Amino acid sequence: MLPVADALPSDLFVMNVDLRGRGDSSRLPGPSGMRAHAADMAAILNHFGASESIIVGHSMGAYVATMLAKQSPSLVGRLVLVDGGFPIAIPEGLSPEEAQATLLGPALARFSMEISSIEGYLEFFRGHPSLTEWNAYMEGYVRYDLGPDLRPRGNIDLINTDGLEPLLDDEVRHTIAEIDVPTLVIRAAKGLLNQPGGLIPEELAVEAEAIHSHVQLMTFDHLNHYTIILSPEGATAVAAAVEGALPKRDRAQT
């Protein structure tokens, strides 16, 4: 989220959180899952006395954002869901675990890698089909992901638990339809491996916008699941959506 934070006006109060099991929160114990993550986010917002905040969630974070809006509606003023938060279909013939491996395989592969140097880790990510237009933010993300022991900073058990919920848990999958918080969905038309189609099927996003008055859709045809947040264009668009959602009376006091 650092590219988005950097693109926002410097006088805004921005909280960028490592969810349980990731980054500097990787050594925290469970529970995991969207409800637990949403409860963690509520605790953070309450700690700072924040209410009616603009909550930005990318990928799995979008499910956390919608669950937060359901569990603690007074804390959420608006949602910005970046390429996530919608039901993910399990491809025919695959079990949920196999579907998860198909979707997250390249991201999870790093946990079984033999890593001898940060340079080798950077080279692995530079070969990712969605990260071909390499930039300083992508490099910073990779450097942050690798701990001093040359192991990725993440709890693989918690991450696997999280990854199954958008496939199996009906409440998690459909929370976006159960809330009435103003929600902007920013969709990438290309998927996790830069393939056409995107993680969120276009017809599903268009239908949600037509059916639910609280949902607004924005699609970027040439960005993928990662560049929607890690490229200057994607980060600027997300930041503009956040800034545009600030009420004028609050913006002047921020």
PDB file of C-alpha atoms in Angstrom:
ATOM      1  CA  MET A   1       0.000   0.000   0.000  1.00  0.00           C
ATOM      2  CA  LEU A   2       3.009   2.340   0.162  1.00  0.00           C
ATOM      3  CA  PRO A   3       2.512   3.619  -3.422  1.00  0.00           C
ATOM      4  CA  VAL A   4      -1.051   4.642  -2.521  1.00  0.00           C
ATOM      5  CA  ALA A   5       0.032   6.252   0.744  1.00  0.00           C
ATOM      6  CA  ASP A   6       2.709   8.240  -1.081  1.00  0.00           C
ATOM      7  CA  ALA A   7       0.177   9.421  -3.674  1.00  0.00           C
ATOM      8  CA  LEU A   8      -2.180  10.772  -0.993  1.00  0.00           C
ATOM      9  CA  PRO A   9      -1.966  14.333   0.354  1.00  0.00           C
ATOM     10  CA  SER A  10       0.657  14.479   3.103  1.00  0.00           C
ATOM     11  CA  ASP A  11      -1.738  15.948   5.666  1.00  0.00           C
ATOM     12  CA  LEU A  12      -4.007  12.898   5.782  1.00  0.00           C
ATOM     13  CA  PHE A  13      -3.724  10.411   8.646  1.00  0.00           C
ATOM     14  CA  VAL A  14      -2.962   7.063   6.979  1.00  0.00           C
ATOM     15  CA  MET A  15      -2.672   3.702   8.728  1.00  0.00           C
ATOM     16  CA  ASN A  16      -0.989   0.956   6.705  1.00  0.00           C
ATOM     17  CA  VAL A  17      -1.368  -2.343   8.548  1.00  0.00           C
ATOM     18  CA  ASP A  18       0.411  -5.687   8.218  1.00  0.00           C
ATOM     19  CA  LEU A  19      -2.383  -8.203   8.708  1.00  0.00           C
ATOM     20  CA  ARG A  20      -1.850 -11.026  11.162  1.00  0.00           C
ATOM     21  CA  GLY A  21       0.552 -13.586   9.658  1.00  0.00           C
ATOM     22  CA  ARG A  22       2.258 -11.140   7.273  1.00  0.00           C
ATOM     23  CA  GLY A  23       5.217  -8.777   7.333  1.00  0.00           C
ATOM     24  CA  ASP A  24       5.968  -7.416  10.799  1.00  0.00           C
ATOM     25  CA  SER A  25       2.824  -9.180  12.067  1.00  0.00           C
ATOM     26  CA  SER A  26       4.004 -12.590  10.831  1.00  0.00           C
ATOM     27  CA  ARG A  27       4.951 -13.820  14.310  1.00  0.00           C
ATOM     28  CA  LEU A  28       1.555 -13.123  15.813  1.00  0.00           C
ATOM     29  CA  PRO A  29      -0.493 -16.238  16.622  1.00  0.00           C
ATOM     30  CA  GLY A  30      -3.898 -17.007  15.182  1.00  0.00           C
ATOM     31  CA  PRO A  31      -6.778 -16.886  14.812  1.00  0.00           C
ATOM     32  CA  SER A  32      -6.750 -15.982  11.168  1.00  0.00           C
ATOM     33  CA  GLY A  33      -9.591 -15.488   8.692  1.00  0.00           C
ATOM     34  CA  MET A  34     -11.508 -12.415   7.590  1.00  0.00           C
ATOM     35  CA  ARG A  35     -13.495 -12.028  10.819  1.00  0.00           C
ATOM     36  CA  ALA A  36     -10.328 -12.060  12.919  1.00  0.00           C
ATOM     37  CA  HIS A  37      -8.581  -9.610  10.594  1.00  0.00           C
ATOM     38  CA  ALA A  38     -11.624  -7.324  10.687  1.00  0.00           C
ATOM     39  CA  ALA A  39     -11.624  -7.459  14.481  1.00  0.00           C
ATOM     40  CA  ASP A  40      -7.924  -6.531  14.477  1.00  0.00           C
ATOM     41  CA  MET A  41      -8.633  -3.579  12.184  1.00  0.00           C
ATOM     42  CA  ALA A  42     -11.509  -2.453  14.416  1.00  0.00           C
ATOM     43  CA  ALA A  43      -9.188  -2.566  17.441  1.00  0.00           C
ATOM     44  CA  ILE A  44      -6.639  -0.394  15.619  1.00  0.00           C
ATOM     45  CA  LEU A  45      -9.241   2.158  14.519  1.00  0.00           C
ATOM     46  CA  ASN A  46     -10.718   2.297  18.011  1.00  0.00           C
ATOM     47  CA  HIS A  47      -7.251   2.744  19.490  1.00  0.00           C
ATOM     48  CA  PHE A  48      -6.804   5.904  17.420  1.00  0.00           C
ATOM     49  CA  GLY A  49     -10.365   7.067  18.005  1.00  0.00           C
ATOM     50  CA  ALA A  50     -11.147   6.845  14.295  1.00  0.00           C
ATOM     51  CA  SER A  51     -14.678   6.517  12.923  1.00  0.00           C
ATOM     52  CA  GLU A  52     -16.305   6.663   9.494  1.00  0.00           C
ATOM     53  CA  SER A  53     -12.880   6.053   7.957  1.00  0.00           C
ATOM     54  CA  ILE A  54     -12.161   5.303   4.318  1.00  0.00           C
ATOM     55  CA  ILE A  55     -11.040   1.679   4.239  1.00  0.00           C
ATOM     56  CA  VAL A  56      -8.905   0.539   1.302  1.00  0.00           C
ATOM     57  CA  GLY A  57      -8.444  -3.189   0.752  1.00  0.00           C
ATOM     58  CA  HIS A  58      -6.503  -4.843  -2.047  1.00  0.00           C
ATOM     59  CA  SER A  59      -7.028  -8.495  -3.027  1.00  0.00           C
ATOM     60  CA  MET A  60      -7.736 -10.448   0.186  1.00  0.00           C
ATOM     61  CA  GLY A  61      -7.738  -7.145   2.033  1.00  0.00           C
ATOM     62  CA  ALA A  62     -10.946  -6.272   0.210  1.00  0.00           C
ATOM     63  CA  TYR A  63     -12.719  -9.161   1.977  1.00  0.00           C
ATOM     64  CA  VAL A  64     -11.331  -7.895   5.280  1.00  0.00           C
ATOM     65  CA  ALA A  65     -12.696  -4.439   4.424  1.00  0.00           C
ATOM     66  CA  THR A  66     -16.211  -5.680   3.672  1.00  0.00           C
ATOM     67  CA  MET A  67     -16.221  -7.814   6.826  1.00  0.00           C
ATOM     68  CA  LEU A  68     -15.099  -4.799   8.854  1.00  0.00           C
ATOM     69  CA  ALA A  69     -18.015  -2.804   7.416  1.00  0.00           C
ATOM     70  CA  LYS A  70     -20.404  -5.590   8.427  1.00  0.00           C
ATOM     71  CA  GLN A  71     -19.008  -6.166  11.926  1.00  0.00           C
ATOM     72  CA  SER A  72     -18.235  -2.536  12.849  1.00  0.00           C
ATOM     73  CA  PRO A  73     -20.303  -0.275  10.568  1.00  0.00           C
ATOM     74  CA  SER A  74     -19.738   2.881  12.634  1.00  0.00           C
ATOM     75  CA  LEU A  75     -16.012   2.699  11.882  1.00  0.00           C
ATOM     76  CA  VAL A  76     -16.438   2.697   8.109  1.00  0.00           C
ATOM     77  CA  GLY A  77     -17.516   5.695   6.050  1.00  0.00           C
ATOM     78  CA  ARG A  78     -16.585   4.347   2.635  1.00  0.00           C
ATOM     79  CA  LEU A  79     -14.912   1.309   1.090  1.00  0.00           C
ATOM     80  CA  VAL A  80     -12.416   1.270  -1.750  1.00  0.00           C
ATOM     81  CA  LEU A  81     -12.051  -2.351  -2.878  1.00  0.00           C
ATOM     82  CA  VAL A  82      -9.092  -2.897  -5.169  1.00  0.00           C
ATOM     83  CA  ASP A  83      -9.421  -6.084  -7.248  1.00  0.00           C
ATOM     84  CA  GLY A  84     -11.070  -8.152  -4.547  1.00  0.00           C
ATOM     85  CA  GLY A  85     -14.105  -8.633  -2.329  1.00  0.00           C
ATOM     86  CA  PHE A  86     -16.227 -10.612  -4.826  1.00  0.00           C
ATOM     87  CA  PRO A  87     -17.001 -14.360  -4.898  1.00  0.00           C
ATOM     88  CA  ILE A  88     -14.222 -16.345  -6.563  1.00  0.00           C
ATOM     89  CA  ALA A  89     -15.432 -19.272  -8.628  1.00  0.00           C
ATOM     90  CA  ILE A  90     -13.779 -22.671  -8.177  1.00  0.00           C
ATOM     91  CA  PRO A  91     -12.791 -23.993 -11.634  1.00  0.00           C
ATOM     92  CA  GLU A  92     -14.720 -27.102 -12.586  1.00  0.00           C
ATOM     93  CA  GLY A  93     -13.034 -30.315 -11.521  1.00  0.00           C
ATOM     94  CA  LEU A  94     -10.820 -28.735  -8.845  1.00  0.00           C
ATOM     95  CA  SER A  95     -11.102 -29.000  -5.097  1.00  0.00           C
ATOM     96  CA  PRO A  96     -10.962 -25.745  -3.095  1.00  0.00           C
ATOM     97  CA  GLU A  97      -7.371 -26.571  -2.106  1.00  0.00           C
ATOM     98  CA  GLU A  98      -6.425 -27.175  -5.751  1.00  0.00           C
ATOM     99  CA  ALA A  99      -8.138 -23.941  -6.781  1.00  0.00           C
ATOM    100  CA  GLN A 100      -6.234 -22.068  -4.095  1.00  0.00           C
ATOM    101  CA  ALA A 101      -2.962 -23.546  -5.330  1.00  0.00           C
ATOM    102  CA  THR A 102      -3.831 -22.487  -8.879  1.00  0.00           C
ATOM    103  CA  LEU A 103      -4.678 -18.944  -7.830  1.00  0.00           C
ATOM    104  CA  LEU A 104      -1.926 -18.409  -5.266  1.00  0.00           C
ATOM    105  CA  GLY A 105       0.693 -20.915  -6.397  1.00  0.00           C
ATOM    106  CA  PRO A 106       3.278 -18.396  -7.604  1.00  0.00           C
ATOM    107  CA  ALA A 107       2.795 -16.261  -4.477  1.00  0.00           C
ATOM    108  CA  LEU A 108       3.085 -19.272  -2.157  1.00  0.00           C
ATOM    109  CA  ALA A 109       6.018 -20.820  -4.044  1.00  0.00           C
ATOM    110  CA  ARG A 110       8.419 -18.445  -2.335  1.00  0.00           C
ATOM    111  CA  PHE A 111       7.874 -20.190   1.003  1.00  0.00           C
ATOM    112  CA  SER A 112       9.462 -23.404  -0.317  1.00  0.00           C
ATOM    113  CA  MET A 113      12.345 -21.705  -2.152  1.00  0.00           C
ATOM    114  CA  GLU A 114      15.999 -21.990  -1.227  1.00  0.00           C
ATOM    115  CA  ILE A 115      17.012 -18.332  -1.004  1.00  0.00           C
ATOM    116  CA  SER A 116      20.703 -17.516  -0.802  1.00  0.00           C
ATOM    117  CA  SER A 117      20.619 -13.741  -1.270  1.00  0.00           C
ATOM    118  CA  ILE A 118      18.330 -10.760  -1.624  1.00  0.00           C
ATOM    119  CA  GLU A 119      19.581 -10.405  -5.198  1.00  0.00           C
ATOM    120  CA  GLY A 120      18.343 -13.914  -6.028  1.00  0.00           C
ATOM    121  CA  TYR A 121      14.982 -13.160  -4.401  1.00  0.00           C
ATOM    122  CA  LEU A 122      14.659  -9.967  -6.420  1.00  0.00           C
ATOM    123  CA  GLU A 123      15.473 -11.892  -9.589  1.00  0.00           C
ATOM    124  CA  PHE A 124      12.708 -14.408  -8.819  1.00  0.00           C
ATOM    125  CA  PHE A 125      10.128 -11.619  -8.572  1.00  0.00           C
ATOM    126  CA  ARG A 126      11.436  -9.785 -11.634  1.00  0.00           C
ATOM    127  CA  GLY A 127      10.494 -12.912 -13.603  1.00  0.00           C
ATOM    128  CA  HIS A 128       6.858 -12.733 -12.476  1.00  0.00           C
ATOM    129  CA  PRO A 129       4.624 -12.162 -15.542  1.00  0.00           C
ATOM    130  CA  SER A 130       2.647  -9.426 -13.759  1.00  0.00           C
ATOM    131  CA  LEU A 131       5.711  -7.433 -12.700  1.00  0.00           C
ATOM    132  CA  THR A 132       7.391  -6.865 -16.046  1.00  0.00           C
ATOM    133  CA  GLU A 133       7.376  -3.066 -15.701  1.00  0.00           C
ATOM    134  CA  TRP A 134       9.638  -3.181 -12.658  1.00  0.00           C
ATOM    135  CA  ASN A 135       9.826  -0.124 -10.431  1.00  0.00           C
ATOM    136  CA  ALA A 136      11.193   1.001  -7.061  1.00  0.00           C
ATOM    137  CA  TYR A 137       7.958   0.175  -5.216  1.00  0.00           C
ATOM    138  CA  MET A 138       8.043  -3.423  -6.431  1.00  0.00           C
ATOM    139  CA  GLU A 139      11.650  -3.735  -5.309  1.00  0.00           C
ATOM    140  CA  GLY A 140      10.818  -2.202  -1.944  1.00  0.00           C
ATOM    141  CA  TYR A 141       7.942  -4.657  -1.479  1.00  0.00           C
ATOM    142  CA  VAL A 142      10.224  -7.630  -2.216  1.00  0.00           C
ATOM    143  CA  ARG A 143      12.962  -6.364   0.104  1.00  0.00           C
ATOM    144  CA  TYR A 144      10.410  -5.877   2.881  1.00  0.00           C
ATOM    145  CA  ASP A 145       9.027  -9.376   2.332  1.00  0.00           C
ATOM    146  CA  LEU A 146      12.393 -11.074   2.921  1.00  0.00           C
ATOM    147  CA  GLY A 147      13.448 -11.357   6.551  1.00  0.00           C
ATOM    148  CA  PRO A 148      17.028 -11.147   7.855  1.00  0.00           C
ATOM    149  CA  ASP A 149      17.157 -14.963   7.904  1.00  0.00           C
ATOM    150  CA  LEU A 150      16.568 -14.973   4.130  1.00  0.00           C
ATOM    151  CA  ARG A 151      13.099 -16.435   4.595  1.00  0.00           C
ATOM    152  CA  PRO A 152       9.855 -14.777   3.455  1.00  0.00           C
ATOM    153  CA  ARG A 153       8.161 -12.985   6.340  1.00  0.00           C
ATOM    154  CA  GLY A 154       4.864 -14.777   6.606  1.00  0.00           C
ATOM    155  CA  ASN A 155       3.034 -17.524   8.496  1.00  0.00           C
ATOM    156  CA  ILE A 156       2.156 -20.017   5.785  1.00  0.00           C
ATOM    157  CA  ASP A 157      -0.485 -21.766   7.929  1.00  0.00           C
ATOM    158  CA  LEU A 158      -2.419 -18.548   8.551  1.00  0.00           C
ATOM    159  CA  ILE A 159      -2.034 -17.505   4.921  1.00  0.00           C
ATOM    160  CA  ASN A 160      -3.449 -20.846   3.723  1.00  0.00           C
ATOM    161  CA  THR A 161      -6.411 -20.516   6.090  1.00  0.00           C
ATOM    162  CA  ASP A 162      -7.094 -17.024   4.770  1.00  0.00           C
ATOM    163  CA  GLY A 163      -6.848 -18.142   1.161  1.00  0.00           C
ATOM    164  CA  LEU A 164      -9.593 -20.742   1.475  1.00  0.00           C
ATOM    165  CA  GLU A 165     -12.246 -18.435   2.942  1.00  0.00           C
ATOM    166  CA  PRO A 166     -13.048 -16.524  -0.295  1.00  0.00           C
ATOM    167  CA  LEU A 167     -13.545 -19.936  -1.914  1.00  0.00           C
ATOM    168  CA  LEU A 168     -15.546 -21.727   0.791  1.00  0.00           C
ATOM    169  CA  ASP A 169     -17.127 -19.303   3.251  1.00  0.00           C
ATOM    170  CA  ASP A 170     -20.462 -18.014   1.923  1.00  0.00           C
ATOM    171  CA  GLU A 171     -20.595 -15.102   4.355  1.00  0.00           C
ATOM    172  CA  VAL A 172     -17.124 -13.915   3.335  1.00  0.00           C
ATOM    173  CA  ARG A 173     -17.892 -14.407  -0.335  1.00  0.00           C
ATOM    174  CA  HIS A 174     -21.112 -12.385  -0.320  1.00  0.00           C
ATOM    175  CA  THR A 175     -20.560  -9.719   2.345  1.00  0.00           C
ATOM    176  CA  ILE A 176     -20.329  -7.012  -0.335  1.00  0.00           C
ATOM    177  CA  ALA A 177     -24.021  -7.610  -1.103  1.00  0.00           C
ATOM    178  CA  GLU A 178     -25.045  -7.480   2.567  1.00  0.00           C
ATOM    179  CA  ILE A 179     -23.666  -4.053   3.485  1.00  0.00           C
ATOM    180  CA  ASP A 180     -24.866  -0.617   2.442  1.00  0.00           C
ATOM    181  CA  VAL A 181     -21.622   1.348   2.845  1.00  0.00           C
ATOM    182  CA  PRO A 182     -20.723   3.408  -0.257  1.00  0.00           C
ATOM    183  CA  THR A 183     -18.270   1.169  -2.097  1.00  0.00           C
ATOM    184  CA  LEU A 184     -15.974   1.895  -5.014  1.00  0.00           C
ATOM    185  CA  VAL A 185     -14.680  -1.230  -6.753  1.00  0.00           C
ATOM    186  CA  ILE A 186     -11.467  -0.659  -8.690  1.00  0.00           C
ATOM    187  CA  ARG A 187     -11.048  -3.641 -10.997  1.00  0.00           C
ATOM    188  CA  ALA A 188      -8.029  -4.775 -13.016  1.00  0.00           C
ATOM    189  CA  ALA A 189      -8.967  -6.393 -16.316  1.00  0.00           C
ATOM    190  CA  LYS A 190      -5.891  -8.655 -16.130  1.00  0.00           C
ATOM    191  CA  GLY A 191      -5.315 -11.355 -13.540  1.00  0.00           C
ATOM    192  CA  LEU A 192      -2.633 -12.541 -11.142  1.00  0.00           C
ATOM    193  CA  LEU A 193      -0.422 -13.737 -14.000  1.00  0.00           C
ATOM    194  CA  ASN A 194      -1.226 -10.790 -16.300  1.00  0.00           C
ATOM    195  CA  GLN A 195      -3.729 -12.941 -18.184  1.00  0.00           C
ATOM    196  CA  PRO A 196      -6.901 -11.441 -19.698  1.00  0.00           C
ATOM    197  CA  GLY A 197     -10.106 -11.718 -17.702  1.00  0.00           C
ATOM    198  CA  GLY A 198      -9.081 -10.477 -14.287  1.00  0.00           C
ATOM    199  CA  LEU A 199      -9.624 -11.902 -10.829  1.00  0.00           C
ATOM    200  CA  ILE A 200     -13.077 -10.305 -10.635  1.00  0.00           C
ATOM    201  CA  PRO A 201     -15.181 -11.421 -13.630  1.00  0.00           C
ATOM    202  CA  GLU A 202     -16.386  -8.349 -15.515  1.00  0.00           C
ATOM    203  CA  GLU A 203     -19.987  -9.531 -15.680  1.00  0.00           C
ATOM    204  CA  LEU A 204     -20.070 -10.043 -11.916  1.00  0.00           C
ATOM    205  CA  ALA A 205     -18.765  -6.531 -11.201  1.00  0.00           C
ATOM    206  CA  VAL A 206     -21.123  -4.914 -13.721  1.00  0.00           C
ATOM    207  CA  GLU A 207     -24.079  -6.834 -12.268  1.00  0.00           C
ATOM    208  CA  ALA A 208     -23.158  -5.754  -8.723  1.00  0.00           C
ATOM    209  CA  GLU A 209     -23.067  -2.110  -9.784  1.00  0.00           C
ATOM    210  CA  ALA A 210     -26.466  -2.458 -11.476  1.00  0.00           C
ATOM    211  CA  ILE A 211     -28.143  -4.257  -8.568  1.00  0.00           C
ATOM    212  CA  HIS A 212     -26.627  -2.558  -5.541  1.00  0.00           C
ATOM    213  CA  SER A 213     -26.977   1.200  -5.261  1.00  0.00           C
ATOM    214  CA  HIS A 214     -23.984   1.448  -2.903  1.00  0.00           C
ATOM    215  CA  VAL A 215     -21.545  -0.064  -5.447  1.00  0.00           C
ATOM    216  CA  GLN A 216     -19.668   1.923  -8.088  1.00  0.00           C
ATOM    217  CA  LEU A 217     -17.279   0.264 -10.562  1.00  0.00           C
ATOM    218  CA  MET A 218     -14.064   1.501 -12.156  1.00  0.00           C
ATOM    219  CA  THR A 219     -12.060  -0.804 -14.482  1.00  0.00           C
ATOM    220  CA  PHE A 220      -8.508  -0.450 -15.804  1.00  0.00           C
ATOM    221  CA  ASP A 221      -8.169  -2.503 -18.967  1.00  0.00           C
ATOM    222  CA  HIS A 222      -4.360  -2.669 -19.143  1.00  0.00           C
ATOM    223  CA  LEU A 223      -3.482  -3.136 -15.451  1.00  0.00           C
ATOM    224  CA  ASN A 224      -3.235  -6.472 -13.646  1.00  0.00           C
ATOM    225  CA  HIS A 225      -3.865  -7.651 -10.094  1.00  0.00           C
ATOM    226  CA  TYR A 226      -0.520  -6.296  -8.900  1.00  0.00           C
ATOM    227  CA  THR A 227       0.070  -3.224 -11.035  1.00  0.00           C
ATOM    228  CA  ILE A 228      -3.363  -1.898  -9.991  1.00  0.00           C
ATOM    229  CA  ILE A 229      -1.630  -1.054  -6.702  1.00  0.00           C
ATOM    230  CA  LEU A 230       2.124  -1.136  -7.451  1.00  0.00           C
ATOM    231  CA  SER A 231       2.243   0.967 -10.619  1.00  0.00           C
ATOM    232  CA  PRO A 232       2.164   4.781 -10.577  1.00  0.00           C
ATOM    233  CA  GLU A 233      -1.067   4.785 -12.616  1.00  0.00           C
ATOM    234  CA  GLY A 234      -2.854   2.312 -10.385  1.00  0.00           C
ATOM    235  CA  ALA A 235      -1.687   3.841  -7.113  1.00  0.00           C
ATOM    236  CA  THR A 236      -2.610   7.334  -8.286  1.00  0.00           C
ATOM    237  CA  ALA A 237      -6.104   6.166  -9.264  1.00  0.00           C
ATOM    238  CA  VAL A 238      -6.676   4.506  -5.886  1.00  0.00           C
ATOM    239  CA  ALA A 239      -5.371   7.580  -4.051  1.00  0.00           C
ATOM    240  CA  ALA A 240      -7.624   9.854  -6.121  1.00  0.00           C
ATOM    241  CA  ALA A 241     -10.613   7.675  -5.215  1.00  0.00           C
ATOM    242  CA  VAL A 242      -9.756   8.015  -1.534  1.00  0.00           C
ATOM    243  CA  GLU A 243      -9.252  11.764  -1.694  1.00  0.00           C
ATOM    244  CA  GLY A 244     -12.450  12.224  -3.704  1.00  0.00           C
ATOM    245  CA  ALA A 245     -14.410  10.337  -1.060  1.00  0.00           C
ATOM    246  CA  LEU A 246     -13.400  12.722   1.725  1.00  0.00           C
ATOM    247  CA  PRO A 247     -16.287  14.991   2.734  1.00  0.00           C
ATOM    248  CA  LYS A 248     -15.387  18.602   2.046  1.00  0.00           C
ATOM    249  CA  ARG A 249     -16.039  19.699   5.630  1.00  0.00           C
ATOM    250  CA  ASP A 250     -13.737  16.971   7.004  1.00  0.00           C
ATOM    251  CA  ARG A 251     -11.070  17.482   4.368  1.00  0.00           C
ATOM    252  CA  ALA A 252     -10.475  21.056   5.477  1.00  0.00           C
ATOM    253  CA  GLN A 253      -9.959  19.901   9.070  1.00  0.00           C
ATOM    254  CA  THR A 254      -7.722  16.893   8.336  1.00  0.00           C
TER     255      THR A 254
END
